[in-house]
Tab-separated table of C-alpha atoms in Angstrom:
chain	number	residue	atom	x	y	z
H	1	MET	CA	0.000	0.000	0.000
H	2	LEU	CA	1.427	3.351	-1.011
H	3	ALA	CA	1.538	5.765	1.873
H	4	ARG	CA	0.865	9.439	2.369
H	5	GLY	CA	3.415	11.514	4.208
H	6	VAL	CA	2.393	13.283	7.372
H	7	VAL	CA	3.369	16.272	9.433
H	8	ALA	CA	2.346	16.179	13.068
H	9	SER	CA	1.373	19.148	15.210
H	10	SER	CA	3.925	20.431	17.718
H	11	GLN	CA	2.046	18.842	20.622
H	12	LEU	CA	2.673	15.135	21.170
H	13	ASN	CA	-0.662	14.722	22.975
H	14	PHE	CA	-2.706	15.794	19.924
H	15	LYS	CA	-2.734	13.567	16.869
H	16	GLN	CA	-3.772	16.261	14.390
H	17	LEU	CA	-2.301	15.286	11.059
H	18	PHE	CA	-1.811	17.447	8.013
H	19	ILE	CA	-1.543	15.123	5.051
H	20	MET	CA	0.925	16.098	2.356
H	21	GLN	CA	2.569	14.301	-0.524
H	22	LEU	CA	6.104	13.038	0.139
H	23	ASP	CA	8.060	13.300	-3.081
H	24	PHE	CA	10.211	10.163	-2.754
H	25	LEU	CA	11.862	9.188	-5.999
H	26	SER	CA	13.310	5.779	-6.686
H	27	TYR	CA	16.881	5.739	-5.518
H	28	THR	CA	19.732	3.851	-7.166
H	29	GLU	CA	23.343	4.842	-6.675
H	30	GLU	CA	25.845	3.992	-9.348
H	31	LYS	CA	28.443	1.608	-7.995
H	32	PRO	CA	31.821	0.908	-9.574
H	33	THR	CA	32.229	-2.567	-11.008
H	34	GLU	CA	33.742	-4.843	-8.400
H	35	GLN	CA	35.622	-8.091	-8.852
H	36	LEU	CA	33.598	-10.944	-7.417
H	37	SER	CA	35.150	-12.759	-4.484
H	38	PHE	CA	34.120	-16.108	-3.099
H	39	LEU	CA	36.395	-15.868	-0.085
H	40	ASP	CA	35.529	-14.294	3.226
H	41	GLU	CA	37.916	-12.364	5.459
H	42	LYS	CA	39.405	-15.669	6.672
H	43	ASN	CA	39.902	-16.989	3.126
H	44	ARG	CA	37.052	-19.467	3.498
H	45	VAL	CA	34.913	-20.187	0.456
H	46	HIS	CA	31.433	-18.775	0.696
H	47	ILE	CA	28.814	-18.563	-2.035
H	48	LYS	CA	25.686	-17.276	-0.308
H	49	LYS	CA	23.283	-14.848	-1.920
H	50	TYR	CA	21.037	-12.696	0.193
H	51	ASN	CA	17.343	-13.592	0.161
H	52	LYS	CA	15.057	-10.670	-0.681
H	53	THR	CA	11.742	-12.516	-0.420
H	54	ASP	CA	10.909	-11.869	3.244
H	55	VAL	CA	11.932	-8.211	3.043
H	56	GLU	CA	9.806	-7.619	-0.042
H	57	LYS	CA	6.837	-9.305	1.677
H	58	PHE	CA	7.418	-7.012	4.660
H	59	PHE	CA	7.259	-3.877	2.517
H	60	ALA	CA	4.073	-5.104	0.866
H	61	SER	CA	2.528	-5.591	4.327
H	62	ILE	CA	3.260	-2.095	5.709
H	63	THR	CA	0.040	-0.231	6.463
H	64	GLU	CA	-0.629	3.463	6.151
H	65	ASP	CA	-1.498	3.641	9.847
H	66	GLU	CA	1.913	2.233	10.755
H	67	ILE	CA	3.637	4.841	8.641
H	68	ILE	CA	1.549	7.668	10.098
H	69	ASP	CA	2.102	6.548	13.699
H	70	HIS	CA	5.872	6.437	13.214
H	71	CYS	CA	6.033	9.690	11.259
H	72	VAL	CA	4.134	11.520	14.022
H	73	VAL	CA	6.798	10.533	16.551
H	74	TRP	CA	9.758	11.471	14.383
H	75	GLU	CA	8.255	14.694	13.057
H	76	ASN	CA	8.158	15.886	16.652
H	77	LEU	CA	11.747	14.781	17.227
H	78	LYS	CA	13.338	16.541	14.263
H	79	PRO	CA	16.592	18.188	15.407
H	80	THR	CA	16.377	21.967	15.280
H	81	ASN	CA	19.930	22.915	16.294
H	82	ASP	CA	23.454	21.584	16.746
H	83	VAL	CA	22.758	20.491	20.332
H	84	ASP	CA	19.948	18.211	19.135
H	85	VAL	CA	22.203	16.767	16.448
H	86	PHE	CA	25.046	16.192	18.893
H	87	GLN	CA	22.720	14.404	21.299
H	88	ARG	CA	21.546	12.039	18.533
H	89	TRP	CA	25.193	11.054	18.105
H	90	LEU	CA	25.517	10.486	21.846
H	91	PHE	CA	22.535	8.162	21.690
H	92	ALA	CA	24.195	6.245	18.854
H	93	PHE	CA	27.399	5.860	20.895
H	94	CYS	CA	25.387	4.489	23.805
H	95	SER	CA	23.688	1.946	21.520
H	96	VAL	CA	26.855	-0.053	20.806
H	97	HIS	CA	26.760	-3.628	22.186
H	98	THR	CA	23.979	-3.095	24.702
H	99	SER	CA	20.227	-3.491	25.136
H	100	TYR	CA	17.887	-0.677	24.189
H	101	GLU	CA	17.054	-0.137	27.871
H	102	SER	CA	20.744	0.267	28.758
H	103	ASN	CA	21.126	2.458	25.691
H	104	MET	CA	18.476	4.768	27.095
H	105	ARG	CA	20.014	4.842	30.574
H	106	GLY	CA	23.454	5.583	29.180
H	107	TYR	CA	22.132	8.401	27.029
H	108	LEU	CA	20.130	9.987	29.848
H	109	ALA	CA	23.263	9.908	32.011
H	110	ILE	CA	25.332	11.942	29.520
H	111	LYS	CA	22.844	13.995	27.484
H	112	GLU	CA	23.680	17.108	29.550
H	113	PHE	CA	27.119	17.175	27.976
H	114	THR	CA	28.274	20.478	29.466
H	115	GLU	CA	28.653	18.560	32.736
H	116	TRP	CA	31.396	16.319	31.322
H	117	PHE	CA	32.794	17.980	28.182
H	118	ASN	CA	36.637	17.901	28.369
H	119	ARG	CA	36.363	16.104	31.729
H	120	ASP	CA	36.748	12.446	30.896
H	121	GLU	CA	36.727	11.260	34.482
H	122	ILE	CA	33.227	12.691	34.947
H	123	LEU	CA	32.065	11.163	31.666
H	124	PHE	CA	33.458	7.784	32.729
H	125	ASP	CA	31.674	7.934	36.081
H	126	LYS	CA	28.358	8.865	34.471
H	127	LEU	CA	28.603	5.999	31.990
H	128	LYS	CA	29.590	3.538	34.707
H	129	ASP	CA	26.762	4.617	36.991
H	130	SER	CA	24.302	4.107	34.137
H	131	GLY	CA	25.367	0.494	33.601
H	132	VAL	CA	25.666	0.883	29.822
H	133	GLY	CA	28.947	-1.067	29.685
H	134	LEU	CA	32.203	-0.714	27.702
H	135	TYR	CA	33.120	2.243	29.902
H	136	ASN	CA	36.749	2.742	28.875
H	137	ASN	CA	36.210	2.626	25.122
H	138	ARG	CA	32.907	4.464	25.283
H	139	THR	CA	34.511	7.269	27.311
H	140	LYS	CA	37.437	7.526	24.903
H	141	PHE	CA	35.360	7.524	21.729
H	142	ILE	CA	32.632	9.865	23.016
H	143	SER	CA	35.225	12.307	24.334
H	144	GLN	CA	37.096	12.344	21.023
H	145	PHE	CA	33.872	12.752	19.081
H	146	ALA	CA	32.647	15.603	21.287
H	147	ARG	CA	35.782	17.644	20.670
H	148	LYS	CA	35.710	16.982	16.935
H	149	PHE	CA	32.011	17.806	16.636
H	150	TRP	CA	32.139	21.125	18.448
H	151	GLN	CA	35.273	22.176	16.571
H	152	ASN	CA	33.315	21.915	13.329
H	153	PRO	CA	29.603	20.946	13.512
H	154	ASN	CA	29.269	21.515	9.754
H	155	LEU	CA	31.426	18.455	9.126
H	156	PHE	CA	28.480	16.358	10.291
H	157	LYS	CA	25.844	18.047	8.125
H	158	PHE	CA	24.648	16.621	4.824
H	159	LYS	CA	25.356	18.764	1.773
H	160	LYS	CA	22.949	18.769	-1.151
H	161	ASN	CA	25.629	17.852	-3.677
H	162	GLN	CA	26.593	14.700	-1.758
H	163	LYS	CA	25.445	11.137	-2.150
H	164	TRP	CA	24.106	9.755	1.091
H	165	SER	CA	26.324	6.688	1.025
H	166	GLU	CA	29.423	8.830	0.449
H	167	PHE	CA	28.419	11.167	3.272
H	168	ARG	CA	27.920	8.231	5.634
H	169	ASP	CA	31.097	6.457	4.578
H	170	GLY	CA	33.079	9.646	5.130
H	171	LEU	CA	31.685	9.956	8.643
H	172	VAL	CA	32.617	6.340	9.391
H	173	LYS	CA	36.230	7.376	8.794
H	174	GLU	CA	35.867	10.508	10.916
H	175	VAL	CA	34.002	8.993	13.881
H	176	LEU	CA	36.082	6.533	15.875
H	177	GLY	CA	34.104	3.856	17.678
H	178	LEU	CA	31.120	3.676	15.326
H	179	GLY	CA	30.897	1.502	12.229
H	180	LEU	CA	28.591	1.563	9.217
H	181	ALA	CA	25.489	0.501	11.127
H	182	LYS	CA	25.792	2.922	14.050
H	183	VAL	CA	26.762	5.922	11.921
H	184	SER	CA	23.727	5.088	9.780
H	185	PHE	CA	21.632	4.884	12.953
H	186	ALA	CA	22.729	8.396	13.944
H	187	LEU	CA	21.827	9.702	10.487
H	188	GLU	CA	18.435	7.977	10.665
H	189	MET	CA	17.690	9.891	13.877
H	190	ILE	CA	18.933	13.200	12.453
H	191	TYR	CA	17.579	12.963	8.890
H	192	THR	CA	14.695	10.559	9.451
H	193	PHE	CA	12.698	11.535	6.382
H	194	GLU	CA	15.598	12.160	4.009
H	195	ALA	CA	18.448	9.742	4.770
H	196	LYS	CA	19.200	7.168	2.064
H	197	VAL	CA	21.202	4.928	4.377
H	198	MET	CA	20.138	2.038	6.583
H	199	CYS	CA	21.228	0.831	9.999
H	200	ALA	CA	21.669	-2.819	9.074
H	201	ASP	CA	21.834	-4.553	12.441
H	202	THR	CA	21.748	-8.274	13.194
H	203	HIS	CA	17.969	-8.424	12.678
H	204	LEU	CA	18.141	-6.822	9.235
H	205	PHE	CA	20.872	-9.207	8.121
H	206	GLN	CA	18.710	-12.082	9.350
H	207	ALA	CA	15.770	-10.703	7.367
H	208	TYR	CA	17.923	-11.174	4.265
H	209	GLY	CA	18.922	-14.684	5.323
H	210	LEU	CA	22.419	-13.576	6.292
H	211	ASP	CA	24.621	-13.681	9.364
H	212	GLN	CA	26.025	-10.233	10.157
H	213	SER	CA	29.231	-11.706	11.569
H	214	LYS	CA	29.898	-13.655	8.350
H	215	HIS	CA	28.373	-11.532	5.616
H	216	LEU	CA	29.232	-7.943	6.475
H	217	SER	CA	30.516	-7.525	2.913
H	218	GLU	CA	26.879	-7.695	1.782
H	219	TYR	CA	25.990	-4.517	3.714
H	220	GLN	CA	25.720	-2.171	0.747
H	221	LYS	CA	23.781	-4.692	-1.342
H	222	ILE	CA	21.057	-5.133	1.244
H	223	GLU	CA	21.096	-1.392	2.016
H	224	ASN	CA	20.546	-0.548	-1.663
H	225	HIS	CA	17.718	-3.075	-1.891
H	226	TRP	CA	16.064	-1.717	1.273
H	227	ILE	CA	16.271	1.876	0.034
H	228	GLU	CA	14.958	0.918	-3.395
H	229	PHE	CA	11.891	-0.747	-1.873
H	230	SER	CA	11.372	2.148	0.543
H	231	ALA	CA	11.093	4.426	-2.485
H	232	MET	CA	8.796	1.992	-4.293
H	233	TYR	CA	6.400	1.950	-1.331
H	234	ASN	CA	6.757	5.683	-0.658
H	235	VAL	CA	7.988	5.309	2.923
H	236	PRO	CA	11.222	6.806	4.304
H	237	SER	CA	13.889	4.154	4.759
H	238	ALA	CA	14.341	4.925	8.470
H	239	ILE	CA	10.591	4.742	9.071
H	240	ALA	CA	10.405	1.367	7.325
H	241	ARG	CA	13.222	0.032	9.479
H	242	ALA	CA	11.531	1.362	12.623
H	243	ILE	CA	8.310	-0.400	11.662
H	244	TYR	CA	10.212	-3.648	11.107
H	245	TRP	CA	11.924	-3.384	14.498
H	246	ASN	CA	8.781	-2.379	16.384
H	247	ARG	CA	6.783	-5.247	14.947
H	248	LYS	CA	9.366	-7.561	16.471
H	249	LYS	CA	9.066	-5.709	19.797
H	250	GLY	CA	5.263	-5.628	19.676
H	251	GLU	CA	5.285	-1.830	19.856
H	252	LYS	CA	3.054	0.612	17.983
H	253	ASP	CA	5.790	3.172	17.298
H	254	CYS	CA	9.190	4.364	18.582
H	255	SER	CA	7.977	6.508	21.447
H	256	TYR	CA	8.810	3.856	24.071
H	257	TRP	CA	12.502	4.635	23.511
H	258	ALA	CA	12.715	7.703	21.273
H	259	ASP	CA	10.952	9.978	23.772
H	260	VAL	CA	14.256	10.209	25.662
H	261	LEU	CA	15.409	12.392	22.757
H	262	ASP	CA	12.679	14.950	23.406
H	263	ASN	CA	14.311	17.840	25.262
H	264	ASP	CA	10.897	19.384	25.927
H	265	LYS	CA	10.091	16.572	28.344
H	266	ASN	CA	11.246	17.225	31.879
H	267	SER	CA	11.722	13.587	32.836
H	268	PHE	CA	11.591	10.114	31.430
H	269	SER	CA	11.289	6.915	33.424
H	270	ILE	CA	12.635	3.605	32.155
H	271	GLU	CA	10.699	0.498	33.053
H	272	VAL	CA	12.867	-2.611	33.279
């Protein structure tokens, strides 16, 4: 079912929708010809093609109500300044190798970054108290990122003459501690309705019949397929991925975790 785009009102407690047409065009990036390899990183033979069937069935099953419910949440969470953008990156750093509940606790512990900026011992203590894990590396990488970001916030902003994959891949090189998936996750939270990248986590690899630990080289192939089908069904790629994830969680939309990103809310409690 083709979907209509939505813009929500500024109040989360009113579901007043203004329906507009989202002008999503089919998206295919030109890729240089690559020599085929049947060896993995350990020189083991592997000939496994990704399976698109389940993913294509998923896109065909997306309902307009699902799209609207998710768009309402993310329309209200659009970053409006550099602080918002920076905090989306902090959330991405806290998402590495942890549960979504610990991710939330870690983020809430460090979102007020003026309390720890250039004071790594305070950052370390906040992360440790939150129980998010990986305290040494997380402290090091977040601290390095914070200095780099505030030296030049424009480095982390998409330019109209860029390709999304090139923008993302460039940031992977700039941002220590985050790989393709987590940099893509940050961009999904910042450019939810525009980003032509996908956070391909373990569940998305499984949806394509792949094992993330063995078939990471297939990342761009499944990303391109996901983005192509997002355009075909007129749903932003990040919204489609959120719907896929929330179906697995039995949740209606992303508000059960994404509300921690709303700086207009005075408090947020995490039920464990």
